Tab-separated table of C-alpha atoms and ligand atoms in Angstrom:
chain	number	residue	atom	x	y	z
A	171	MET	CA	-18.402	21.885	-5.869
A	172	SER	CA	-18.097	18.247	-5.048
A	173	LYS	CA	-15.136	16.330	-6.361
A	174	LYS	CA	-15.192	12.614	-6.895
A	175	THR	CA	-13.821	10.900	-3.819
A	176	PHE	CA	-11.281	8.111	-3.510
A	177	PHE	CA	-10.692	6.352	-0.191
A	178	ILE	CA	-7.619	4.174	-0.099
A	179	SER	CA	-6.235	2.425	2.968
A	180	THR	CA	-3.378	0.148	3.898
A	181	ALA	CA	-3.687	-2.379	6.701
A	182	ILE	CA	-2.696	-0.964	10.060
A	183	ASP	CA	0.531	-2.499	11.329
A	184	TYR	CA	1.205	-4.333	14.594
A	185	PRO	CA	3.741	-2.195	16.404
A	186	SER	CA	5.135	-5.203	18.265
A	187	GLU	CA	8.464	-4.810	16.525
A	188	LYS	CA	10.175	-2.163	14.471
A	189	PRO	CA	9.059	-1.997	10.841
A	190	HIS	CA	10.965	-3.962	8.217
A	191	LEU	CA	11.056	-3.780	4.434
A	192	GLY	CA	7.932	-5.943	4.162
A	193	HIS	CA	5.895	-3.183	5.804
A	194	CYS	CA	7.067	-0.674	3.196
A	195	LEU	CA	5.824	-2.305	0.013
A	196	GLU	CA	2.140	-1.845	0.820
A	197	LYS	CA	2.508	1.784	1.848
A	198	ILE	CA	4.484	2.637	-1.258
A	199	GLN	CA	1.986	0.906	-3.550
A	200	ALA	CA	-0.859	2.756	-1.863
A	201	ASP	CA	1.035	6.032	-2.043
A	202	VAL	CA	1.477	5.725	-5.809
A	203	LEU	CA	-2.260	5.253	-6.277
A	204	ALA	CA	-3.176	8.043	-3.862
A	205	ARG	CA	-0.882	10.493	-5.648
A	206	TYR	CA	-2.092	9.320	-9.046
A	207	LYS	CA	-5.729	9.838	-8.085
A	208	ARG	CA	-4.991	13.282	-6.642
A	209	LEU	CA	-3.361	14.261	-9.922
A	210	GLN	CA	-6.507	13.097	-11.672
A	211	GLY	CA	-8.520	15.509	-9.560
A	212	PHE	CA	-9.990	13.116	-7.013
A	213	ASN	CA	-10.636	14.122	-3.434
A	214	VAL	CA	-8.440	11.440	-1.848
A	215	HIS	CA	-8.440	10.085	1.673
A	216	PHE	CA	-5.399	7.878	2.253
A	217	SER	CA	-5.048	6.201	5.630
A	218	VAL	CA	-2.308	4.187	7.342
A	219	GLY	CA	-1.796	3.454	11.023
A	220	THR	CA	-1.022	1.013	13.815
A	221	ASP	CA	-3.026	-1.729	15.463
A	222	ASP	CA	-2.025	-1.005	19.050
A	223	HIS	CA	-4.065	-3.557	21.019
A	224	GLY	CA	-3.973	-7.252	21.799
A	225	LEU	CA	-2.296	-10.028	23.677
A	226	LYS	CA	0.770	-10.024	21.458
A	227	ILE	CA	1.463	-6.363	22.199
A	228	GLN	CA	0.714	-6.929	25.878
A	229	ARG	CA	3.347	-9.682	25.992
A	230	TYR	CA	5.958	-7.764	24.002
A	231	ALA	CA	5.522	-4.789	26.304
A	232	GLN	CA	5.951	-7.013	29.327
A	233	LYS	CA	9.135	-8.440	27.861
A	234	ALA	CA	10.457	-4.922	27.283
A	235	GLY	CA	9.582	-4.003	30.872
A	236	LYS	CA	7.168	-1.299	29.794
A	237	ASN	CA	3.481	-0.705	30.152
A	238	PRO	CA	1.620	-1.382	26.906
A	239	GLN	CA	0.735	2.260	26.224
A	240	GLU	CA	4.294	3.421	26.644
A	241	PHE	CA	5.478	0.534	24.481
A	242	VAL	CA	3.096	1.196	21.576
A	243	ASP	CA	3.683	4.942	21.725
A	244	GLU	CA	7.362	4.375	21.023
A	245	MET	CA	6.831	1.708	18.394
A	246	SER	CA	4.036	3.504	16.609
A	247	LYS	CA	6.313	6.512	16.262
A	248	CYS	CA	8.865	4.378	14.397
A	249	PHE	CA	6.229	3.550	11.811
A	250	LYS	CA	5.130	7.152	11.525
A	251	ASP	CA	8.732	8.302	11.078
A	252	LEU	CA	9.346	5.688	8.428
A	253	TRP	CA	6.358	6.756	6.321
A	254	LYS	CA	7.617	10.307	6.446
A	255	LEU	CA	11.057	9.178	5.371
A	256	LEU	CA	9.576	7.212	2.465
A	257	ASN	CA	7.543	10.240	1.387
A	258	ILE	CA	4.206	8.512	1.958
A	259	SER	CA	1.451	11.075	1.417
A	260	ASN	CA	-1.096	9.626	3.868
A	261	ASP	CA	-3.875	11.947	5.008
A	262	ASP	CA	-4.295	10.138	8.306
A	263	PHE	CA	-2.222	8.005	10.628
A	264	ILE	CA	-4.699	6.246	12.824
A	265	ARG	CA	-3.930	4.399	16.042
A	266	THR	CA	-6.435	2.060	17.646
A	267	THR	CA	-5.585	3.457	21.090
A	268	GLU	CA	-6.911	6.895	20.119
A	269	LYS	CA	-10.083	8.207	21.754
A	270	ARG	CA	-11.826	8.795	18.430
A	271	HIS	CA	-11.372	5.135	17.554
A	272	ILE	CA	-12.431	3.737	20.921
A	273	LYS	CA	-15.645	5.749	20.648
A	274	VAL	CA	-16.470	4.482	17.155
A	275	VAL	CA	-15.708	0.847	18.025
A	276	GLN	CA	-17.931	0.933	21.091
A	277	GLU	CA	-20.757	2.568	19.153
A	278	ILE	CA	-20.529	-0.061	16.461
A	279	ILE	CA	-20.578	-2.936	18.947
A	280	LYS	CA	-23.732	-1.422	20.476
A	281	LYS	CA	-25.343	-1.096	17.050
A	282	ILE	CA	-24.588	-4.711	16.198
A	283	TYR	CA	-25.976	-5.772	19.574
A	284	GLU	CA	-29.170	-3.789	19.036
A	285	LYS	CA	-29.573	-5.489	15.700
A	286	GLY	CA	-29.588	-8.830	17.493
A	287	ASP	CA	-26.285	-9.950	16.026
A	288	LEU	CA	-24.498	-10.588	19.337
A	289	TYR	CA	-25.034	-13.396	21.840
A	290	LYS	CA	-23.112	-14.740	24.779
A	291	GLY	CA	-21.674	-18.206	24.814
A	292	LYS	CA	-18.715	-20.325	25.672
A	293	TYR	CA	-15.819	-20.493	23.295
A	294	LYS	CA	-13.299	-23.239	23.090
A	295	GLY	CA	-10.758	-22.773	20.406
A	296	LEU	CA	-7.191	-22.729	19.251
A	297	TYR	CA	-5.577	-19.337	19.197
A	298	CYS	CA	-2.442	-18.035	17.521
A	299	VAL	CA	-1.255	-14.953	19.350
A	300	ASP	CA	0.829	-13.777	16.406
A	301	CYS	CA	-2.243	-13.840	14.168
A	302	GLU	CA	-4.531	-12.788	17.027
A	303	SER	CA	-6.933	-15.257	15.410
A	304	TYR	CA	-8.663	-18.537	16.114
A	305	TYR	CA	-8.090	-21.705	14.145
A	306	LEU	CA	-9.999	-24.930	13.720
A	307	PRO	CA	-7.996	-28.143	14.207
A	308	LYS	CA	-8.270	-28.856	10.483
A	309	ASP	CA	-6.618	-25.505	9.633
A	310	LEU	CA	-3.423	-26.307	11.535
A	311	LYS	CA	-0.252	-27.646	9.994
A	312	ASN	CA	1.449	-30.230	12.261
A	313	ASN	CA	-0.584	-28.813	15.137
A	314	LYS	CA	0.908	-25.374	14.534
A	315	CYS	CA	-0.319	-22.073	13.120
A	316	PRO	CA	-0.177	-22.404	9.319
A	317	ILE	CA	1.284	-18.912	8.984
A	318	HIS	CA	3.677	-18.635	11.917
A	319	HIS	CA	4.492	-22.319	12.419
A	320	LYS	CA	4.250	-21.770	16.154
A	321	PRO	CA	2.178	-23.756	18.654
A	322	VAL	CA	-1.331	-22.415	19.192
A	323	GLU	CA	-2.935	-21.877	22.596
A	324	ILE	CA	-6.111	-23.564	23.730
A	325	ILE	CA	-8.548	-20.951	24.890
A	326	GLU	CA	-11.740	-21.668	26.718
A	327	GLU	CA	-13.734	-18.740	27.987
A	328	GLU	CA	-17.076	-17.007	28.026
A	329	THR	CA	-17.424	-14.654	25.128
A	330	TYR	CA	-19.695	-12.599	22.942
A	331	PHE	CA	-20.313	-14.125	19.547
A	332	PHE	CA	-21.068	-12.156	16.420
A	333	ARG	CA	-23.602	-13.904	14.162
A	334	MET	CA	-21.319	-14.078	11.157
A	335	SER	CA	-23.155	-17.154	9.875
A	336	LYS	CA	-26.231	-15.001	9.319
A	337	TYR	CA	-24.411	-13.091	6.562
A	338	GLN	CA	-22.858	-16.001	4.699
A	339	LYS	CA	-25.354	-16.084	1.846
A	340	GLN	CA	-25.424	-12.351	1.352
A	341	LEU	CA	-21.640	-12.218	1.413
A	342	LEU	CA	-21.271	-15.045	-1.064
A	343	LYS	CA	-23.728	-13.406	-3.410
A	344	GLN	CA	-21.986	-10.036	-3.303
A	345	ILE	CA	-18.487	-11.443	-3.730
A	346	LYS	CA	-19.662	-13.537	-6.656
A	347	ALA	CA	-21.262	-10.501	-8.261
A	348	ASN	CA	-18.179	-8.307	-7.978
A	349	LYS	CA	-15.245	-9.630	-9.982
A	350	GLU	CA	-13.044	-6.892	-8.617
A	351	PHE	CA	-13.881	-7.438	-4.977
A	352	ILE	CA	-10.568	-9.188	-4.435
A	353	ILE	CA	-7.615	-8.712	-6.787
A	354	PRO	CA	-5.980	-10.980	-7.925
A	355	GLU	CA	-8.786	-13.281	-8.978
A	356	SER	CA	-7.038	-16.386	-7.644
A	357	LYS	CA	-7.412	-14.972	-4.125
A	358	ARG	CA	-11.053	-14.178	-4.712
A	359	ASN	CA	-11.597	-17.792	-5.770
A	360	GLU	CA	-9.905	-19.034	-2.600
A	361	ILE	CA	-12.340	-17.040	-0.481
A	362	LEU	CA	-15.340	-18.154	-2.547
A	363	ASN	CA	-14.223	-21.757	-2.025
A	364	ARG	CA	-13.837	-21.336	1.695
A	365	LEU	CA	-17.269	-19.756	1.858
A	366	LYS	CA	-18.816	-22.988	0.595
A	367	ALA	CA	-18.373	-24.511	4.058
A	368	PRO	CA	-20.732	-23.293	6.783
A	369	LEU	CA	-19.510	-20.087	8.349
A	370	GLN	CA	-18.887	-20.161	12.116
A	371	ASP	CA	-19.977	-17.351	14.353
A	372	LEU	CA	-17.096	-15.185	15.509
A	373	SER	CA	-15.904	-14.662	19.063
A	374	ILE	CA	-15.420	-10.919	19.304
A	375	SER	CA	-14.512	-10.416	22.955
A	376	ARG	CA	-11.737	-11.516	25.319
A	377	LYS	CA	-12.011	-11.994	29.018
A	378	THR	CA	-8.485	-12.932	29.999
A	379	VAL	CA	-6.757	-10.178	28.052
A	380	SER	CA	-6.679	-6.661	29.435
A	381	TRP	CA	-4.985	-4.619	26.694
A	382	GLY	CA	-7.882	-3.601	24.510
A	383	ILE	CA	-11.037	-1.522	24.188
A	384	PRO	CA	-13.554	-2.228	26.978
A	385	PHE	CA	-16.589	-4.117	25.705
A	386	PRO	CA	-19.463	-1.634	25.996
A	387	LEU	CA	-22.024	-4.177	27.221
A	388	GLU	CA	-19.852	-5.660	29.927
A	389	LYS	CA	-16.670	-3.963	31.034
A	390	LYS	CA	-14.876	-7.072	32.251
A	391	TYR	CA	-14.429	-8.025	28.612
A	392	ILE	CA	-12.387	-6.310	25.959
A	393	ILE	CA	-13.129	-6.233	22.250
A	394	ALA	CA	-11.080	-8.758	20.289
A	395	VAL	CA	-8.244	-7.436	18.154
A	396	TRP	CA	-9.697	-8.043	14.711
A	397	PRO	CA	-13.031	-6.234	14.966
A	398	ASP	CA	-11.176	-3.462	16.804
A	399	ALA	CA	-8.596	-3.210	14.016
A	400	LEU	CA	-10.943	-3.468	11.045
A	401	ILE	CA	-13.164	-0.700	12.300
A	402	ASN	CA	-10.235	1.722	11.856
A	403	TYR	CA	-11.377	2.073	8.249
A	404	LEU	CA	-14.536	3.743	9.472
A	405	THR	CA	-12.894	5.764	12.236
A	406	THR	CA	-10.458	7.359	9.821
A	407	ILE	CA	-13.319	8.804	7.759
A	408	ASP	CA	-15.158	9.993	10.885
A	409	TYR	CA	-17.981	7.442	10.900
A	410	PRO	CA	-20.931	7.959	11.278
A	411	ASN	CA	-20.584	11.644	10.433
A	412	GLU	CA	-20.651	13.612	7.185
A	413	LYS	CA	-17.190	12.721	5.934
A	414	SER	CA	-17.894	8.991	6.124
A	415	LYS	CA	-20.957	9.408	3.926
A	416	LYS	CA	-18.744	10.895	1.243
A	417	PHE	CA	-15.943	8.343	1.500
A	418	TRP	CA	-17.681	5.029	2.223
A	419	PRO	CA	-17.595	2.498	0.606
A	420	ALA	CA	-13.811	2.456	0.493
A	421	ASP	CA	-12.484	2.312	-3.033
A	422	LEU	CA	-9.469	0.254	-2.101
A	423	HIS	CA	-8.085	-1.683	0.869
A	424	ILE	CA	-4.501	-2.748	0.186
A	425	ILE	CA	-3.467	-5.737	2.300
A	426	GLY	CA	-1.062	-8.682	2.549
A	427	LYS	CA	-2.064	-12.183	1.555
A	428	ASP	CA	-2.284	-13.450	5.151
A	429	ILE	CA	-5.298	-11.312	6.077
A	430	ILE	CA	-7.679	-11.703	3.135
A	431	TRP	CA	-10.239	-13.697	5.138
A	432	HIS	CA	-10.376	-10.987	7.796
A	433	HIS	CA	-10.908	-8.241	5.233
A	434	SER	CA	-13.410	-10.001	3.038
A	435	VAL	CA	-15.431	-12.242	5.347
A	436	ILE	CA	-15.114	-10.828	8.864
A	437	TRP	CA	-15.069	-7.183	7.779
A	438	GLY	CA	-17.685	-7.867	5.110
A	439	SER	CA	-20.181	-9.399	7.526
A	440	LEU	CA	-19.610	-6.672	10.123
A	441	LEU	CA	-20.400	-4.095	7.443
A	442	LEU	CA	-23.512	-5.964	6.349
A	443	SER	CA	-24.659	-6.051	9.956
A	444	LEU	CA	-24.185	-2.280	10.093
A	445	GLY	CA	-26.159	-1.902	6.873
A	446	LEU	CA	-23.134	-0.548	5.017
A	447	PRO	CA	-21.918	-1.538	1.555
A	448	LEU	CA	-18.780	-3.643	1.162
A	449	PRO	CA	-15.515	-2.005	0.089
A	450	LYS	CA	-15.216	-1.874	-3.699
A	451	THR	CA	-11.855	-3.606	-4.006
A	452	ILE	CA	-9.392	-5.431	-1.803
A	453	PHE	CA	-6.001	-5.543	-3.464
A	454	VAL	CA	-3.685	-8.281	-2.196
A	455	HIS	CA	0.085	-8.026	-2.545
A	456	GLY	CA	2.660	-10.748	-1.944
A	457	PHE	CA	5.516	-10.856	0.524
A	458	ILE	CA	9.142	-9.876	0.198
A	459	THR	CA	11.673	-12.644	0.581
A	460	VAL	CA	15.383	-12.094	1.136
A	461	SER	CA	17.628	-14.221	-1.056
A	462	GLY	CA	14.650	-16.510	-1.539
A	463	GLN	CA	13.923	-16.934	2.174
A	464	LYS	CA	11.188	-15.546	4.354
A	465	MET	CA	12.339	-12.448	6.208
A	466	SER	CA	12.547	-13.318	9.895
A	467	LYS	CA	14.337	-12.315	13.018
A	468	SER	CA	15.458	-15.852	13.757
A	469	LEU	CA	17.086	-16.149	10.338
A	470	GLY	CA	18.782	-12.803	10.927
A	471	ASN	CA	17.921	-11.570	7.438
A	472	VAL	CA	15.574	-8.710	8.301
A	473	ILE	CA	16.192	-5.708	6.049
A	474	GLY	CA	15.932	-2.442	7.955
A	475	PRO	CA	14.316	0.239	5.809
A	476	PHE	CA	15.871	3.141	7.740
A	477	GLU	CA	19.381	1.898	6.938
A	478	LEU	CA	18.435	1.222	3.331
A	479	VAL	CA	17.090	4.747	2.805
A	480	LYS	CA	20.102	6.234	4.540
A	481	LYS	CA	22.446	4.429	2.202
A	482	TYR	CA	20.609	4.813	-1.128
A	483	GLY	CA	17.916	7.471	-0.674
A	484	THR	CA	14.126	7.356	-0.598
A	485	ASP	CA	13.303	7.122	-4.279
A	486	PRO	CA	15.663	4.224	-5.048
A	487	VAL	CA	13.931	2.184	-2.319
A	488	ARG	CA	10.512	3.118	-3.715
A	489	TYR	CA	11.694	2.328	-7.214
A	490	PHE	CA	13.093	-1.072	-6.361
A	491	LEU	CA	9.970	-2.283	-4.572
A	492	LEU	CA	7.630	-1.038	-7.296
A	493	ARG	CA	9.725	-2.216	-10.205
A	494	GLU	CA	11.225	-5.464	-8.960
A	495	ILE	CA	8.484	-6.990	-6.775
A	496	PRO	CA	5.604	-8.351	-8.880
A	497	PRO	CA	2.504	-6.552	-7.556
A	498	THR	CA	0.474	-9.607	-6.554
A	499	GLU	CA	3.178	-12.199	-5.999
A	500	ASP	CA	6.117	-12.689	-3.707
A	501	GLY	CA	9.293	-10.943	-4.773
A	502	ASP	CA	12.881	-11.181	-3.710
A	503	PHE	CA	15.265	-8.650	-2.238
A	504	THR	CA	19.023	-8.916	-2.360
A	505	TYR	CA	21.565	-6.114	-2.234
A	506	GLU	CA	22.934	-7.308	-5.581
A	507	LYS	CA	19.530	-6.971	-7.228
A	508	PHE	CA	18.984	-3.623	-5.566
A	509	GLU	CA	22.288	-2.187	-6.759
A	510	ALA	CA	21.838	-3.646	-10.234
A	511	ARG	CA	18.472	-1.875	-10.583
A	512	TYR	CA	19.892	1.291	-9.125
A	513	ASN	CA	22.812	1.380	-11.519
A	514	SER	CA	21.085	0.297	-14.707
A	515	ASP	CA	17.691	1.996	-14.403
A	516	LEU	CA	18.293	5.001	-12.174
A	517	ALA	CA	21.916	6.064	-12.485
A	518	LYS	CA	22.439	4.981	-16.080
A	519	GLY	CA	18.920	5.106	-17.524
A	520	LEU	CA	17.038	8.047	-16.077
A	521	GLY	CA	19.905	9.898	-14.386
A	522	ASN	CA	22.167	9.749	-17.382
A	523	LEU	CA	19.516	10.959	-19.819
A	524	VAL	CA	18.566	13.959	-17.703
A	525	ALA	CA	22.200	14.924	-17.083
A	526	ARG	CA	23.095	14.610	-20.755
A	527	VAL	CA	20.224	16.698	-22.019
A	528	MET	CA	20.671	19.323	-19.331
A	529	LYS	CA	24.323	19.741	-20.229
A	530	LEU	CA	23.450	20.051	-23.904
A	531	ALA	CA	20.797	22.645	-23.090
A	532	GLU	CA	23.239	24.557	-20.937
A	533	LYS	CA	25.916	24.543	-23.615
A	534	SER	CA	23.753	25.357	-26.592
A	535	LYS	CA	21.725	27.875	-24.548
A	536	VAL	CA	18.323	26.458	-25.347
A	537	LYS	CA	16.322	28.741	-23.131
A	538	SER	CA	12.829	27.434	-22.875
A	539	GLN	CA	10.726	24.461	-23.747
A	540	SER	CA	8.219	26.592	-25.543
A	541	VAL	CA	10.315	27.302	-28.654
A	542	PRO	CA	7.874	26.808	-31.512
A	543	TYR	CA	8.516	23.769	-33.635
A	544	GLY	CA	9.960	24.253	-37.113
A	545	GLU	CA	7.797	24.167	-40.178
A	546	SER	CA	9.838	21.811	-42.331
A	547	GLN	CA	8.574	18.395	-43.291
A	548	ALA	CA	11.211	16.609	-41.245
A	549	THR	CA	10.258	18.519	-38.152
A	550	THR	CA	6.637	17.618	-38.511
A	551	LYS	CA	7.515	13.985	-38.930
A	552	ILE	CA	9.603	13.831	-35.804
A	553	GLN	CA	6.966	15.774	-33.904
A	554	VAL	CA	4.387	13.203	-34.866
A	555	LYS	CA	6.737	10.413	-33.851
A	556	ILE	CA	7.422	11.978	-30.472
A	557	GLN	CA	3.762	12.613	-29.838
A	558	LYS	CA	3.002	8.995	-30.720
A	559	ALA	CA	5.642	7.717	-28.302
A	560	ILE	CA	4.303	9.935	-25.508
A	561	ASP	CA	0.710	8.931	-26.220
A	562	LYS	CA	1.571	5.258	-26.153
A	563	THR	CA	3.409	5.570	-22.863
A	564	GLN	CA	0.553	7.527	-21.311
A	565	ARG	CA	-1.968	4.945	-22.440
A	566	ASP	CA	0.067	1.976	-21.175
A	567	TYR	CA	0.841	3.815	-17.962
A	568	ARG	CA	-2.792	4.581	-17.191
A	569	LYS	CA	-4.034	1.131	-18.126
A	570	THR	CA	-1.445	-0.740	-16.082
A	571	LEU	CA	-1.812	1.563	-13.106
A	572	GLU	CA	-5.587	1.090	-13.048
A	573	GLU	CA	-4.809	-2.643	-12.883
A	574	PHE	CA	-2.268	-2.122	-10.060
A	575	LYS	CA	0.609	-3.263	-12.279
A	576	PHE	CA	3.136	-0.845	-10.887
A	577	ASN	CA	6.099	-2.585	-12.480
A	578	GLU	CA	4.556	-2.402	-15.944
A	579	ALA	CA	3.665	1.265	-15.551
A	580	LEU	CA	7.323	1.934	-14.809
A	581	ILE	CA	8.421	-0.146	-17.776
A	582	SER	CA	6.294	2.081	-20.017
A	583	VAL	CA	8.015	5.199	-18.651
A	584	TRP	CA	11.396	3.627	-19.240
A	585	GLU	CA	10.406	2.960	-22.839
A	586	LEU	CA	10.173	6.699	-23.255
A	587	ILE	CA	13.656	7.015	-21.770
A	588	GLY	CA	14.861	4.475	-24.330
A	589	PHE	CA	13.173	6.476	-27.064
A	590	CYS	CA	15.136	9.580	-26.026
A	591	ASP	CA	18.422	7.668	-25.945
A	592	ARG	CA	17.861	6.438	-29.491
A	593	TYR	CA	16.834	9.900	-30.641
A	594	ILE	CA	20.035	11.359	-29.198
A	595	GLU	CA	22.203	8.725	-30.857
A	596	LYS	CA	20.545	9.394	-34.188
A	597	GLU	CA	20.550	13.193	-34.136
A	598	ARG	CA	23.874	13.719	-32.306
A	599	PRO	CA	22.791	17.054	-30.816
A	600	TRP	CA	26.255	17.694	-29.366
A	601	GLU	CA	27.352	18.579	-32.914
A	602	LYS	CA	26.497	21.990	-34.273
A	603	SER	CA	23.755	21.744	-36.858
A	604	LYS	CA	20.616	23.487	-38.026
A	605	LYS	CA	18.487	21.080	-36.099
A	606	GLN	CA	20.547	21.094	-32.911
A	607	LYS	CA	18.416	23.470	-30.855
A	608	GLU	CA	15.214	21.893	-31.981
A	609	VAL	CA	16.379	18.402	-31.043
A	610	ILE	CA	17.433	19.558	-27.590
A	611	ASN	CA	14.151	21.330	-27.152
A	612	ASN	CA	12.242	18.183	-28.099
A	613	LEU	CA	14.257	16.225	-25.567
A	614	LEU	CA	13.472	18.757	-22.863
A	615	LEU	CA	9.806	18.371	-23.655
A	616	ILE	CA	9.898	14.592	-23.373
A	617	ILE	CA	11.860	14.772	-20.138
A	618	GLY	CA	9.188	17.082	-18.734
A	619	GLU	CA	6.642	14.444	-19.643
A	620	ILE	CA	8.712	11.722	-17.984
A	621	ALA	CA	8.999	13.801	-14.812
A	622	LYS	CA	5.216	14.222	-14.684
A	623	LEU	CA	4.617	10.517	-15.132
A	624	LEU	CA	7.107	9.737	-12.372
A	625	GLU	CA	5.486	12.030	-9.805
A	626	PRO	CA	3.393	9.287	-8.130
A	627	PHE	CA	6.302	6.846	-8.126
A	628	LEU	CA	9.371	8.968	-7.408
A	629	PRO	CA	8.019	12.288	-6.130
A	630	GLU	CA	11.376	13.681	-5.047
A	631	THR	CA	13.098	12.841	-8.330
A	632	SER	CA	10.203	14.176	-10.346
A	633	GLU	CA	10.427	17.490	-8.517
A	634	LYS	CA	14.183	17.650	-9.003
A	635	ILE	CA	13.848	17.090	-12.748
A	636	LEU	CA	11.144	19.718	-13.131
A	637	LYS	CA	13.314	22.151	-11.226
A	638	GLN	CA	16.313	21.428	-13.427
A	639	LEU	CA	14.167	22.009	-16.495
A	640	LYS	CA	13.352	25.475	-15.186
A	641	THR	CA	16.817	26.485	-14.058
A	642	LYS	CA	18.671	24.528	-16.781
A	643	LYS	CA	21.299	23.618	-14.183
A	644	SER	CA	22.157	19.951	-14.169
A	645	LYS	CA	22.844	18.085	-10.961
A	646	PRO	CA	23.300	14.308	-10.818
A	647	LEU	CA	20.069	12.604	-9.722
A	648	PHE	CA	21.553	9.239	-8.758
A	649	PRO	CA	25.289	9.100	-8.107
A	650	ARG	CA	26.718	5.742	-9.154
A	651	ILE	CA	27.276	3.286	-6.348
B	274	LIG	ZN1	-0.230	-17.281	13.433
């Protein structure tokens, strides 16, 4: 029996420094979708990883007095540990220093060469080590990298060029034809605009850098960081073997807004050269600012996710990023905002509802959720009302999630929480009445529904609620801060 497949990836991270909160958003967004698709019965492959090679890593390792391998082994582990802590359900953690990856990259370079898409030449260009990318003079801002605002280096060396220009037309045509190739649309338009200018061929080797995958045609070169990194999406599904045939094209690459060009144009033309289809969708998220400023070491405002989880727990961190950060725009973190969300939505909203209903169930000894509904007119009416509320939430939830609007999906779940609160206030089930047990039972049913909807977002909390529903023993989900 073959299930429908769903391949979702995040970008692989540079392990030059320890992960910060900005790294977490993308993994959590991807995790929600991976879990959601699994629940829908898809055969999901969800990959994350680290981009271990390049000059930047080589220099950071030097500074730390370590050899690059030793350095990335330690750093990469930090990322791996963090994803475990955040309950990320990735099926693979791929590192570009792994043998399986080196093999695939070298095979692909050979294939591209055999196709006639590589030639040797001399490259003179401006290079930002932090981006591991070349810039044209017109792309710079005050002679500095437009992203890092740091001076670029002039590089002049012999190199292998990839005939990216050859694929410009084909790429343009395919991106134009697929409205969902890049989400949001504004980013897709930016790329389409940039593709109006003639596309330059791409230097894909380095001669003066040693920390990388040896170039298969000439071992004194290494393969440049970007082609090396992008190919991870094929390595993780075991290209060119059976698994890759099932999972390619990728359904979704989730990336940050600084690497859209690499994922649409560079990756796109490499795939076309290989005769492979383009990924179906590239979803672009914004960045996290801290009190309105860019998170940076020099500003001293870097938020450490390990400390944050230790203080508040995994699900509150997941919740904040999904609820507070607009999915495709920049969003702001402050401790005040974090604690406000925690208290109002988690402790008071969800936590309070579950605790209240559990206590009522305990006290009034409502045993199971499967008590048949009453036959009276009133009962039918409320049943219809409840079913309507659940249906509406499910519809909104599915629709918004398919559009990657994580915050709105959560809002729809919280509407159901609001519905329960109003129902409780109206029916006052703490008072003995004929309807008391039925009301509590209805509430238990809705809470079960809420727990199911929360599974992709707050897996730990969802499990705790479902367990409480079985044992009818209440335990606070989110102690007040
Ligand atoms: Zn840069």
